[in-house]
């Protein structure tokens, strides 16, 4: 079944990362955006990265929703995001250079703005942590959210009022200069230079600024299909992730509602995206991490380098404990499994089904990062298929061991699988259900039974 064959019905869908981010949400969001009228990015900043490959062209997006590649789709950067105007404008220019219009891009007036002092403090603080570093991207995201919580932040609406901006920034920059000079031994910023720079950004962004919550509400009233695009992943959530090795926002399903400015009752479905194995960027515990040849093979075949930082990703086997936790925290209705093809060469594949912690079996995700670091994975070994799956376009095309592997994941996580990705391109995908337009059924039921399409 393809998207065009689905019967149209109202659906508002959240796409969430079910691991530590980098699960391939960009491709899944791009595919689903074909059926969406509106795509909303609700949290995170330029620390996120989505890679979409269309007809051998690669688009690397950090702030702009993946739906921008469809000219009829409205794309909204919601109030829960933090925006670096320089990076956003560069991204817009790059898209325009590739003949991708940004006319349907809109920016929330209440989104917070990343300033130069945020980046400087972020980088200096991470360096000062030494062995206790948390793996920040150094893009100023944490300090921007910190100012938001301290009620000293600069919002997009402030950029549009030169008098207000000057008054707020003069005080804030002088305050931040004390931190830069006294704590980090860095040179101070010149208030006038920063103000002049950001006023220029403001004039270029002014035509795109809207009341995003109102526009989304109007779309709901008009029964438009809305896709809420998550950044990062469940295990990086500020409240429910592997704290302190987390991001500074809430990339779980509930965070999408807060960051977009909508109530949870408008959400019809939540789809989680997970790789067929597991990766993690930066510091923090990772029970199924592989350090030998197989880990290197996964990294090489999966091109596991961060979209934003270029850092190599740590690779490991699929972790069912993390998967079940993501199902619980997000209320997942179905899954998209990505990069199945990366496993094509393996003779055997292992899946973590439990942890051993302090001599006892543990089936639930520990809330303490130090406990997670002591967890030893308990594996179930499954046969590999040692055949290429990159050309598979239907369930019947898959080698039986590959299908059995997907069945096992569905049973382990107790949630159906709707989409399977077998490469970076749009067409390298098995789609039986469109979570926006399709009925509530999926490729594989939780008990591993294939769904009859007829």
Short mmCIF file of N, CA, C and O in Angstrom, two decimals, residues 345-429:
data_model
loop_
_atom_site.label_atom_id
_atom_site.label_comp_id
_atom_site.label_asym_id
_atom_site.label_seq_id
_atom_site.Cartn_x
_atom_site.Cartn_y
_atom_site.Cartn_z
N UNK A 345 24.81 -8.10 6.47
CA UNK A 345 25.99 -8.96 6.34
C UNK A 345 26.22 -9.87 7.54
O UNK A 345 27.08 -10.75 7.49
N UNK A 346 25.48 -9.68 8.61
CA UNK A 346 25.77 -10.38 9.86
C UNK A 346 25.25 -11.82 9.84
O UNK A 346 24.13 -12.09 9.42
N UNK A 347 26.07 -12.73 10.36
CA UNK A 347 25.67 -14.12 10.45
C UNK A 347 24.70 -14.33 11.61
O UNK A 347 23.77 -15.13 11.51
N UNK A 348 24.94 -13.62 12.71
CA UNK A 348 24.06 -13.67 13.87
C UNK A 348 23.79 -12.25 14.36
O UNK A 348 24.63 -11.36 14.21
N UNK A 349 22.63 -12.05 14.96
CA UNK A 349 22.24 -10.75 15.49
C UNK A 349 21.74 -10.96 16.91
O UNK A 349 21.01 -11.91 17.19
N UNK A 350 22.15 -10.07 17.79
CA UNK A 350 21.71 -10.17 19.18
C UNK A 350 20.77 -9.03 19.53
O UNK A 350 20.90 -7.91 19.03
N UNK A 351 19.83 -9.34 20.40
CA UNK A 351 18.87 -8.36 20.89
C UNK A 351 18.85 -8.44 22.41
O UNK A 351 18.71 -9.54 22.98
N UNK A 352 18.97 -7.30 23.06
CA UNK A 352 18.92 -7.26 24.51
C UNK A 352 17.47 -7.39 24.98
O UNK A 352 16.61 -6.59 24.60
N UNK A 353 17.20 -8.41 25.79
CA UNK A 353 15.84 -8.66 26.28
C UNK A 353 15.69 -8.37 27.77
O UNK A 353 14.57 -8.32 28.28
N UNK A 354 16.82 -8.21 28.47
CA UNK A 354 16.79 -7.91 29.91
C UNK A 354 18.17 -7.40 30.32
O UNK A 354 19.14 -7.51 29.54
N UNK A 355 18.26 -6.84 31.51
CA UNK A 355 19.54 -6.46 32.11
C UNK A 355 19.79 -7.33 33.34
O UNK A 355 18.85 -7.81 33.99
N UNK A 356 21.05 -7.50 33.65
CA UNK A 356 21.44 -8.03 34.95
C UNK A 356 21.97 -6.88 35.78
O UNK A 356 22.95 -6.22 35.39
N UNK A 357 21.35 -6.61 36.90
CA UNK A 357 21.74 -5.50 37.77
C UNK A 357 21.85 -6.02 39.20
O UNK A 357 20.88 -6.53 39.75
N UNK A 358 23.05 -5.91 39.74
CA UNK A 358 23.31 -6.36 41.11
C UNK A 358 22.93 -7.82 41.31
O UNK A 358 22.36 -8.21 42.33
N UNK A 359 23.21 -8.63 40.27
CA UNK A 359 22.96 -10.06 40.37
C UNK A 359 21.53 -10.48 40.13
O UNK A 359 21.21 -11.67 40.25
N UNK A 360 20.66 -9.55 39.77
CA UNK A 360 19.26 -9.88 39.52
C UNK A 360 18.85 -9.44 38.12
O UNK A 360 19.39 -8.47 37.58
N UNK A 361 17.87 -10.15 37.55
CA UNK A 361 17.36 -9.77 36.24
C UNK A 361 16.48 -8.53 36.37
O UNK A 361 15.69 -8.40 37.30
N UNK A 362 16.64 -7.63 35.41
CA UNK A 362 15.89 -6.37 35.40
C UNK A 362 15.24 -6.22 34.02
O UNK A 362 15.94 -6.27 33.00
N UNK A 363 13.93 -6.04 34.01
CA UNK A 363 13.20 -5.92 32.75
C UNK A 363 12.69 -4.50 32.51
O UNK A 363 12.11 -4.23 31.46
N UNK A 364 12.88 -3.63 33.48
CA UNK A 364 12.43 -2.25 33.36
C UNK A 364 13.62 -1.31 33.39
O UNK A 364 14.63 -1.56 34.05
N UNK A 365 13.47 -0.20 32.69
CA UNK A 365 14.57 0.74 32.53
C UNK A 365 14.87 1.47 33.84
O UNK A 365 13.97 2.07 34.44
N UNK A 366 16.13 1.44 34.31
CA UNK A 366 16.47 2.15 35.55
C UNK A 366 16.42 3.66 35.35
O UNK A 366 16.79 4.18 34.30
N UNK A 367 15.95 4.37 36.35
CA UNK A 367 15.86 5.83 36.25
C UNK A 367 17.15 6.53 36.64
O UNK A 367 17.29 7.74 36.44
N UNK A 368 18.10 5.78 37.17
CA UNK A 368 19.37 6.34 37.63
C UNK A 368 20.47 5.96 36.63
O UNK A 368 20.68 4.78 36.35
N UNK A 369 21.18 6.96 36.11
CA UNK A 369 22.21 6.70 35.11
C UNK A 369 23.34 5.84 35.67
O UNK A 369 23.92 5.03 34.93
N UNK A 370 23.65 5.99 36.94
CA UNK A 370 24.72 5.17 37.53
C UNK A 370 24.30 3.71 37.59
O UNK A 370 25.13 2.80 37.43
N UNK A 371 23.02 3.45 37.84
CA UNK A 371 22.53 2.07 37.81
C UNK A 371 22.57 1.51 36.40
O UNK A 371 22.95 0.36 36.18
N UNK A 372 22.17 2.33 35.41
CA UNK A 372 22.19 1.89 34.02
C UNK A 372 23.61 1.53 33.59
O UNK A 372 23.82 0.57 32.85
N UNK A 373 24.59 2.30 34.09
CA UNK A 373 25.98 2.03 33.74
C UNK A 373 26.45 0.68 34.27
O UNK A 373 27.39 0.08 33.73
N UNK A 374 25.79 0.17 35.33
CA UNK A 374 26.18 -1.13 35.90
C UNK A 374 25.39 -2.29 35.30
O UNK A 374 25.63 -3.45 35.63
N UNK A 375 24.42 -1.98 34.45
CA UNK A 375 23.59 -3.03 33.86
C UNK A 375 24.36 -3.82 32.80
O UNK A 375 25.03 -3.23 31.94
N UNK A 376 24.24 -5.14 32.88
CA UNK A 376 24.82 -6.01 31.86
C UNK A 376 23.69 -6.57 31.00
O UNK A 376 22.71 -7.11 31.53
N UNK A 377 23.80 -6.44 29.68
CA UNK A 377 22.70 -6.89 28.82
C UNK A 377 22.59 -8.42 28.76
O UNK A 377 23.60 -9.12 28.72
N UNK A 378 21.36 -8.88 28.76
CA UNK A 378 21.07 -10.28 28.52
C UNK A 378 20.53 -10.40 27.10
O UNK A 378 19.54 -9.74 26.75
N UNK A 379 21.17 -11.23 26.29
CA UNK A 379 20.87 -11.25 24.86
C UNK A 379 20.10 -12.49 24.42
O UNK A 379 20.27 -13.57 24.97
N UNK A 380 19.29 -12.29 23.41
CA UNK A 380 18.69 -13.37 22.62
C UNK A 380 19.39 -13.34 21.26
O UNK A 380 19.46 -12.29 20.60
N UNK A 381 19.94 -14.46 20.84
CA UNK A 381 20.65 -14.53 19.57
C UNK A 381 19.72 -15.01 18.47
O UNK A 381 19.05 -16.04 18.61
N UNK A 382 19.68 -14.25 17.39
CA UNK A 382 18.83 -14.57 16.24
C UNK A 382 19.70 -14.76 15.01
O UNK A 382 20.76 -14.13 14.89
N UNK A 383 19.28 -15.61 14.07
CA UNK A 383 20.07 -15.79 12.85
C UNK A 383 20.01 -14.57 11.94
O UNK A 383 18.96 -13.93 11.83
N UNK A 384 21.13 -14.26 11.33
CA UNK A 384 21.13 -13.21 10.31
C UNK A 384 20.62 -13.75 8.99
O UNK A 384 20.28 -14.93 8.86
N UNK A 385 20.58 -12.87 7.98
CA UNK A 385 20.05 -13.31 6.68
C UNK A 385 21.09 -13.23 5.57
O UNK A 385 20.98 -13.89 4.57
N UNK A 386 22.12 -12.43 5.77
CA UNK A 386 23.25 -12.35 4.85
C UNK A 386 22.82 -12.22 3.38
O UNK A 386 23.37 -12.84 2.49
N UNK A 387 21.80 -11.43 3.21
CA UNK A 387 21.32 -11.07 1.88
C UNK A 387 20.97 -9.59 1.90
O UNK A 387 20.54 -9.06 2.92
N UNK A 388 21.12 -8.94 0.77
CA UNK A 388 20.78 -7.52 0.69
C UNK A 388 19.28 -7.31 0.77
O UNK A 388 18.50 -8.03 0.12
N UNK A 389 18.89 -6.35 1.58
CA UNK A 389 17.47 -5.99 1.68
C UNK A 389 17.18 -4.62 1.06
O UNK A 389 16.03 -4.16 1.10
N UNK A 390 18.18 -3.97 0.50
CA UNK A 390 18.01 -2.58 0.05
C UNK A 390 17.01 -2.45 -1.09
O UNK A 390 16.45 -1.37 -1.30
N UNK A 391 16.77 -3.54 -1.82
CA UNK A 391 15.82 -3.48 -2.93
C UNK A 391 14.43 -4.00 -2.54
O UNK A 391 13.53 -4.03 -3.39
N UNK A 392 14.25 -4.41 -1.31
CA UNK A 392 12.96 -4.93 -0.87
C UNK A 392 11.94 -3.80 -0.78
O UNK A 392 12.24 -2.73 -0.23
N UNK A 393 10.75 -4.04 -1.30
CA UNK A 393 9.71 -3.01 -1.26
C UNK A 393 8.40 -3.53 -0.68
O UNK A 393 7.41 -2.81 -0.63
N UNK A 394 8.39 -4.78 -0.26
CA UNK A 394 7.19 -5.34 0.35
C UNK A 394 7.62 -6.38 1.38
O UNK A 394 8.78 -6.81 1.42
N UNK A 395 6.67 -6.77 2.18
CA UNK A 395 6.91 -7.79 3.20
C UNK A 395 7.41 -9.08 2.57
O UNK A 395 8.32 -9.73 3.09
N UNK A 396 6.83 -9.46 1.44
CA UNK A 396 7.18 -10.72 0.80
C UNK A 396 8.61 -10.72 0.25
O UNK A 396 9.19 -11.78 0.04
N UNK A 397 9.17 -9.53 0.01
CA UNK A 397 10.52 -9.44 -0.54
C UNK A 397 11.60 -9.74 0.50
O UNK A 397 12.73 -10.07 0.15
N UNK A 398 11.27 -9.60 1.77
CA UNK A 398 12.27 -9.74 2.82
C UNK A 398 12.70 -11.20 2.98
O UNK A 398 11.87 -12.11 2.91
N UNK A 399 13.99 -11.45 3.22
CA UNK A 399 14.41 -12.80 3.60
C UNK A 399 13.69 -13.22 4.89
O UNK A 399 13.42 -12.38 5.75
N UNK A 400 13.39 -14.50 5.03
CA UNK A 400 12.63 -14.95 6.19
C UNK A 400 13.29 -14.57 7.52
O UNK A 400 12.61 -14.13 8.45
N UNK A 401 14.62 -14.71 7.68
CA UNK A 401 15.22 -14.31 8.96
C UNK A 401 15.05 -12.81 9.25
O UNK A 401 14.94 -12.43 10.41
N UNK A 402 15.03 -11.98 8.21
CA UNK A 402 14.81 -10.54 8.42
C UNK A 402 13.39 -10.29 8.90
O UNK A 402 13.16 -9.47 9.81
N UNK A 403 12.44 -10.99 8.31
CA UNK A 403 11.05 -10.86 8.74
C UNK A 403 10.89 -11.38 10.17
O UNK A 403 10.20 -10.77 10.99
N UNK A 404 11.57 -12.49 10.47
CA UNK A 404 11.50 -13.04 11.83
C UNK A 404 12.10 -12.07 12.84
O UNK A 404 11.62 -11.97 13.97
N UNK A 405 13.16 -11.37 12.42
CA UNK A 405 13.78 -10.38 13.31
C UNK A 405 12.79 -9.26 13.63
O UNK A 405 12.63 -8.86 14.80
N UNK A 406 12.09 -8.76 12.62
CA UNK A 406 11.10 -7.72 12.85
C UNK A 406 9.96 -8.22 13.73
O UNK A 406 9.47 -7.50 14.61
N UNK A 407 9.53 -9.46 13.50
CA UNK A 407 8.48 -10.05 14.34
C UNK A 407 8.92 -10.07 15.80
O UNK A 407 8.14 -9.77 16.71
N UNK A 408 10.19 -10.44 16.01
CA UNK A 408 10.70 -10.53 17.38
C UNK A 408 10.72 -9.16 18.05
O UNK A 408 10.34 -9.03 19.23
N UNK A 409 11.12 -8.13 17.32
CA UNK A 409 11.14 -6.77 17.88
C UNK A 409 9.72 -6.32 18.23
O UNK A 409 9.50 -5.71 19.29
N UNK A 410 8.77 -6.61 17.36
CA UNK A 410 7.39 -6.21 17.62
C UNK A 410 6.85 -6.90 18.86
O UNK A 410 6.18 -6.28 19.69
N UNK A 411 7.18 -8.18 19.01
CA UNK A 411 6.71 -8.93 20.17
C UNK A 411 7.39 -8.44 21.44
O UNK A 411 6.76 -8.29 22.49
N UNK A 412 8.68 -8.16 21.35
CA UNK A 412 9.44 -7.71 22.51
C UNK A 412 8.95 -6.36 23.02
O UNK A 412 8.83 -6.13 24.23
N UNK A 413 8.64 -5.45 22.09
CA UNK A 413 8.23 -4.10 22.48
C UNK A 413 6.73 -3.97 22.67
O UNK A 413 6.24 -2.94 23.12
N UNK A 414 5.99 -5.02 22.29
CA UNK A 414 4.54 -5.06 22.46
C UNK A 414 3.84 -3.90 21.77
O UNK A 414 2.89 -3.32 22.29
N UNK A 415 4.31 -3.58 20.57
CA UNK A 415 3.69 -2.53 19.76
C UNK A 415 3.93 -2.88 18.29
O UNK A 415 4.99 -3.43 17.95
N UNK A 416 2.97 -2.64 17.41
CA UNK A 416 3.13 -3.03 16.01
C UNK A 416 4.12 -2.15 15.25
O UNK A 416 4.37 -1.00 15.60
N UNK A 417 4.69 -2.73 14.21
CA UNK A 417 5.62 -2.03 13.32
C UNK A 417 4.87 -1.63 12.06
O UNK A 417 4.26 -2.47 11.40
N UNK A 418 4.92 -0.35 11.71
CA UNK A 418 4.18 0.15 10.55
C UNK A 418 5.05 0.42 9.34
O UNK A 418 4.59 0.33 8.21
N UNK A 419 6.32 0.80 9.57
CA UNK A 419 7.21 1.20 8.49
C UNK A 419 8.57 0.56 8.72
O UNK A 419 9.05 0.49 9.85
N UNK A 420 9.20 0.11 7.64
CA UNK A 420 10.56 -0.42 7.69
C UNK A 420 11.40 0.31 6.66
O UNK A 420 11.05 0.34 5.47
N UNK A 421 12.49 0.91 7.11
CA UNK A 421 13.39 1.64 6.21
C UNK A 421 14.61 0.79 5.90
O UNK A 421 15.21 0.19 6.80
N UNK A 422 14.98 0.76 4.62
CA UNK A 422 16.06 -0.12 4.14
C UNK A 422 17.13 0.66 3.40
O UNK A 422 17.82 0.14 2.54
N UNK A 423 17.27 1.93 3.71
CA UNK A 423 18.25 2.78 3.06
C UNK A 423 17.87 4.23 3.23
O UNK A 423 16.80 4.55 3.78
N UNK A 424 18.73 5.12 2.77
CA UNK A 424 18.52 6.54 3.01
C UNK A 424 17.46 7.17 2.10
O UNK A 424 16.81 8.14 2.46
N UNK A 425 17.28 6.61 0.89
CA UNK A 425 16.38 7.23 -0.07
C UNK A 425 14.91 6.99 0.28
O UNK A 425 14.58 6.01 0.94
N UNK A 426 14.06 7.87 -0.21
CA UNK A 426 12.62 7.75 0.05
C UNK A 426 12.07 6.41 -0.38
O UNK A 426 11.22 5.81 0.30
N UNK A 427 12.52 5.92 -1.53
CA UNK A 427 11.91 4.72 -2.09
C UNK A 427 12.40 3.44 -1.41
O UNK A 427 11.83 2.37 -1.62
N UNK A 428 13.44 3.54 -0.59
CA UNK A 428 13.97 2.35 0.09
C UNK A 428 13.20 2.14 1.39
O UNK A 428 13.75 2.18 2.48
N UNK A 429 11.92 1.86 1.24
CA UNK A 429 11.02 1.80 2.39
C UNK A 429 9.89 0.81 2.12
O UNK A 429 9.38 0.73 1.01
#
